[in-house]
Tab-separated table of C-alpha atoms in Angstrom:
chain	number	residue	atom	x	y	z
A	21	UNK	CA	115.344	112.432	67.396
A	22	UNK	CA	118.347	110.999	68.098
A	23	UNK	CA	118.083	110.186	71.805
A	24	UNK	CA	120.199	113.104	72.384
A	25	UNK	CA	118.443	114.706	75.357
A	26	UNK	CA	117.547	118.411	75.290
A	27	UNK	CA	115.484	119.259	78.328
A	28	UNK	CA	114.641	117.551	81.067
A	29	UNK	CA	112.580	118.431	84.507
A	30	UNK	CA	113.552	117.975	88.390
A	31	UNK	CA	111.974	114.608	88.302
A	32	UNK	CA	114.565	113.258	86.098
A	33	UNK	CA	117.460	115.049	88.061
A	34	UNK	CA	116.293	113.142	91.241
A	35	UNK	CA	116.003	109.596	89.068
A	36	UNK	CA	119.044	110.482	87.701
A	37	UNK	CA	121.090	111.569	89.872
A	38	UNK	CA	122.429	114.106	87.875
A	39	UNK	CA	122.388	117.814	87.310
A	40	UNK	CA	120.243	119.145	84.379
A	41	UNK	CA	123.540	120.399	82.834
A	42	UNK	CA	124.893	117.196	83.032
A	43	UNK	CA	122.087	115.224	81.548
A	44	UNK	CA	121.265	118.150	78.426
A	45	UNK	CA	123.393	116.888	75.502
A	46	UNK	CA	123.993	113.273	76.618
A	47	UNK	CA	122.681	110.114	75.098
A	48	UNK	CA	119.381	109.127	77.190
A	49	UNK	CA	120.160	105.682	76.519
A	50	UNK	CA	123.071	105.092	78.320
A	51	UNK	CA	121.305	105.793	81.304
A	52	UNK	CA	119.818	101.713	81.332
A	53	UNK	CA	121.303	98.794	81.960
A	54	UNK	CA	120.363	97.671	78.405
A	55	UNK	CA	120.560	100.729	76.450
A	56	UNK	CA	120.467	98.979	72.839
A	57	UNK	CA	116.733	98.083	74.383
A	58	UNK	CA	115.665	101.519	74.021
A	59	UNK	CA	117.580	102.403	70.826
A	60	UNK	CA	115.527	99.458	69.599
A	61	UNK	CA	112.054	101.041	70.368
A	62	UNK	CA	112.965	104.301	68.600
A	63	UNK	CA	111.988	102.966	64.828
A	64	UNK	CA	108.578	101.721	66.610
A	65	UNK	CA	108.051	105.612	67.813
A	66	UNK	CA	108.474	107.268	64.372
A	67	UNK	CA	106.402	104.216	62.412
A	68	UNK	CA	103.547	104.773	65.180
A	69	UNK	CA	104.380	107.893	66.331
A	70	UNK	CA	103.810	106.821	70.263
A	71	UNK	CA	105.139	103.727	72.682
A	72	UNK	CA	103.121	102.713	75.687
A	73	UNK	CA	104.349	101.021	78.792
A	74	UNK	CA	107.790	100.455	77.805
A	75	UNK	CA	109.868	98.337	80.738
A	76	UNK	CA	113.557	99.271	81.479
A	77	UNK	CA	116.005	98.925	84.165
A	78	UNK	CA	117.889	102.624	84.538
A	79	UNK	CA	121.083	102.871	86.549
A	80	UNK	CA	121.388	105.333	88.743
A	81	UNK	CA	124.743	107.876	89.052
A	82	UNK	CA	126.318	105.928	92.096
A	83	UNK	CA	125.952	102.838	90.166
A	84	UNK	CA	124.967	101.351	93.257
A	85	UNK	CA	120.679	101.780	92.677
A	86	UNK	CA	119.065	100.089	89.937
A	87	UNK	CA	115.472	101.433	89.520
A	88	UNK	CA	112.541	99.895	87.061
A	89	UNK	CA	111.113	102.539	85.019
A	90	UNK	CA	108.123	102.530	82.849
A	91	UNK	CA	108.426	104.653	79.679
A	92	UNK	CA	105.661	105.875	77.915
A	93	UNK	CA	107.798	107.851	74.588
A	94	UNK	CA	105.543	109.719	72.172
A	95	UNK	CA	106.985	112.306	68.958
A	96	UNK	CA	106.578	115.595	69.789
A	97	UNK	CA	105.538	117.826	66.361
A	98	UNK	CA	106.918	121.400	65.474
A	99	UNK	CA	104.903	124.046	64.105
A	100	UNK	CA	105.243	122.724	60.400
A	101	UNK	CA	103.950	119.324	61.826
A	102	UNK	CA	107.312	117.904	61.362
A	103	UNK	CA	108.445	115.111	64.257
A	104	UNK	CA	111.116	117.229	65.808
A	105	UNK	CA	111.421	115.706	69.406
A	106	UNK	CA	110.650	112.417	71.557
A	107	UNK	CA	108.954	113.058	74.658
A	108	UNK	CA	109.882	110.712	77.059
A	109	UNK	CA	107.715	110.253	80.341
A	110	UNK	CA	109.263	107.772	82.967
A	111	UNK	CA	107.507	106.413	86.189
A	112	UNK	CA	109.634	104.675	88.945
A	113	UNK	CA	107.660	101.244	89.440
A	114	UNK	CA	110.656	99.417	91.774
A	115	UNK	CA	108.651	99.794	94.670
A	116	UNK	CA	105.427	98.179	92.859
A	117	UNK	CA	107.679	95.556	91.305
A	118	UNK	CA	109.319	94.608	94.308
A	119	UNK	CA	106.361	94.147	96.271
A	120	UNK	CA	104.773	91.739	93.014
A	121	UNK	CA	107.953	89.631	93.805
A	122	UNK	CA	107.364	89.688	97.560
A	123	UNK	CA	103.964	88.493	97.165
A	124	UNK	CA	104.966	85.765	94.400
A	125	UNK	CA	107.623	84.568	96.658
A	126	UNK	CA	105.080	84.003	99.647
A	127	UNK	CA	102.549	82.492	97.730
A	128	UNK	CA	105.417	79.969	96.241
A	129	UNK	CA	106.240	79.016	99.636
A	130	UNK	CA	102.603	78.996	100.695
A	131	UNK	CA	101.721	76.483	98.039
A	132	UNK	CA	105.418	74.326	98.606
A	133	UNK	CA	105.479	74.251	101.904
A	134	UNK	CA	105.639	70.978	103.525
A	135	UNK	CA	103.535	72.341	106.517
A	136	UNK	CA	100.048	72.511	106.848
A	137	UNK	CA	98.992	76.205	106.377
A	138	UNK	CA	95.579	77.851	106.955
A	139	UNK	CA	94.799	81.549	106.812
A	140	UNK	CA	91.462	83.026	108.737
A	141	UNK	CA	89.706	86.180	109.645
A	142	UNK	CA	89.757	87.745	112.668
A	143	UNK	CA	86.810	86.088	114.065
A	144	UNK	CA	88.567	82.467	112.980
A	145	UNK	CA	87.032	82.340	109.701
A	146	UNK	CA	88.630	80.175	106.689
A	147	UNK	CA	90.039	82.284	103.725
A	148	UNK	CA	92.872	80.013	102.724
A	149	UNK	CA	94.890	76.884	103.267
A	150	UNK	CA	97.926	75.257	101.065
A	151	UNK	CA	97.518	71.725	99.684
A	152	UNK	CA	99.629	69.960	102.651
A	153	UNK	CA	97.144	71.066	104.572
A	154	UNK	CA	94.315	69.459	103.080
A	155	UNK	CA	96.343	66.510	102.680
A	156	UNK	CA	96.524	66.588	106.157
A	157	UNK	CA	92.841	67.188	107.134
A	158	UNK	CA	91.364	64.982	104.057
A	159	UNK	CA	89.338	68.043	103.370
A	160	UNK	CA	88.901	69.802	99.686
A	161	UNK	CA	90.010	73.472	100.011
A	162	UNK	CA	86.425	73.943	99.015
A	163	UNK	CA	85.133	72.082	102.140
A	164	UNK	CA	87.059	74.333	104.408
A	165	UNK	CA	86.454	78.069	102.911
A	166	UNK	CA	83.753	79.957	104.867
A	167	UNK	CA	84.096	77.606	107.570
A	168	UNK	CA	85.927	77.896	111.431
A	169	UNK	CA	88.849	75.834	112.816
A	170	UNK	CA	86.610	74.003	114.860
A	171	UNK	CA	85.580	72.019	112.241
A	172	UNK	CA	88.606	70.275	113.337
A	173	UNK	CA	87.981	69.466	116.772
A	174	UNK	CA	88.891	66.025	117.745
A	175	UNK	CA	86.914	66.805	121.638
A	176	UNK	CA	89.863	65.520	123.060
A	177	UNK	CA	91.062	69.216	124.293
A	178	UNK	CA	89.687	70.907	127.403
A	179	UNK	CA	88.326	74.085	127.035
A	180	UNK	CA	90.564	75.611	128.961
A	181	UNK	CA	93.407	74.421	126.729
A	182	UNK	CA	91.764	76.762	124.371
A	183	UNK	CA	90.776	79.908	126.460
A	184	UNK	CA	94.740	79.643	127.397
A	185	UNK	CA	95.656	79.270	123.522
A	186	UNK	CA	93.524	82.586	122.605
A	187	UNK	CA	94.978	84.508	125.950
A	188	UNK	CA	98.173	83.679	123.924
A	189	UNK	CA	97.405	85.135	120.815
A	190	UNK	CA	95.773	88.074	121.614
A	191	UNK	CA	98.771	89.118	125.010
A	192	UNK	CA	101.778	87.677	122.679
A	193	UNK	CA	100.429	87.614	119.024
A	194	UNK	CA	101.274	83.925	118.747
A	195	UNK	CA	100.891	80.480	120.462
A	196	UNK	CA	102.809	77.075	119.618
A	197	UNK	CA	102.053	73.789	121.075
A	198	UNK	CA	100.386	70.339	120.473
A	199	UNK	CA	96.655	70.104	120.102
A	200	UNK	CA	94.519	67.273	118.992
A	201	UNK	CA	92.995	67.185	115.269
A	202	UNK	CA	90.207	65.435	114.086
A	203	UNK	CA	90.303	64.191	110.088
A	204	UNK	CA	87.352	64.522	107.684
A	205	UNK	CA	87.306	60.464	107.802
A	206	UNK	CA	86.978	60.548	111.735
A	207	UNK	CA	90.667	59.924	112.551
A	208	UNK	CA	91.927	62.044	115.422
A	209	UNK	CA	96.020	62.817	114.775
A	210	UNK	CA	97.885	64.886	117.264
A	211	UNK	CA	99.410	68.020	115.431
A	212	UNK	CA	101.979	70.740	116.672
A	213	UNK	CA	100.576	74.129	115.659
A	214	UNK	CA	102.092	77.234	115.584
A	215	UNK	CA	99.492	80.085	115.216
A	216	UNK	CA	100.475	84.001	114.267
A	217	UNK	CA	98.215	86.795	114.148
């Protein structure tokens, strides 16, 4: 009840870093970054008796590895029904938190980038484009959803520009170059593209 740990499985060895003998007897605590986080969460446990989805940062032995753990800490009852024990069950979420960031950071740049962006299907279908890109089209994101790049065509390319351009993306996986644009008002503007499957 006092954090003191007193058994411990292979799981926590391998998070650890550590040897079961080296972990039994020491303060669990002082195995996060913020330790007096935890300590703070132990009155919560014995008002409520359980702690759900608890967020901490735990160093690892080499000091080197910091992982994000999600503690779920319950009291564990003897025989007279007495809370004797905190069971503590940890699950490594740096992998699932890292990949949130990844995905926050694309979308940021997606929605700050200067550049016209549009994502489609396979089969050229709209699914999503960034606000300089409508800026530069004049269409709503709404008007472009559901629809195909060739809404647009300006007429002005050949088809063979475009048979070359698709030859490109499916032999290389990408194609850059100049090709002609037509606005929602009518306007045709020349734009460099660089496409990426």
């Amino acid at each position: 009840m006092t954090g003191k740990i007193v058994s411990v499985n292979k799981a926590m060895e391998s998070i650890t870093s550590k040897t079961t003998d080296q972990l039994i007897g020491s303060d669990f605590s002082t195995y996060f970054i913020k330790p007096e986080n935890l300590q703070s969460c132990y009155p919560a446990v014995l008002d409520k008796g359980f702690i759900g989805d608890y967020n901490l940062q735990l160093q690892q032995a080499s000091g080197k590895t910091c992982l994000e753990m999600l503690l779920n800490i319950s009291l564990y009852y003897n025989e007279q029904i007495k809370a004797s024990e905190m069971l503590v069950m940890m699950r490594n979420i740096t992998a699932q938190k890292q990949a949130i960031e990844k995905l926050e950071l694309a979308a940021s740049v997606f929605s700050h980038a200067q550049e016209g962006i549009m994502i489609t299907q396979k089969d050229g279908e709209i699914i999503d484009v960034n606000d300089a890109f409508t800026e530069i089209s004049g269409y709503s994101r709404e008007e472009l959803l559901g629809k195909n790049p060739r809404i647009l065509s300006s007429g002005r390319m050949a088809i063979e520009s475009y048979t070359a351009m698709w030859q490109d993306l499916i032999t290389k996986g990408h194609w850059y170059g100049e090709i002609w644009n037509r606005r929602k008002n009518g306007e045709v503007y020349a734009a460099m593209e660089n496409i990426t499957a």
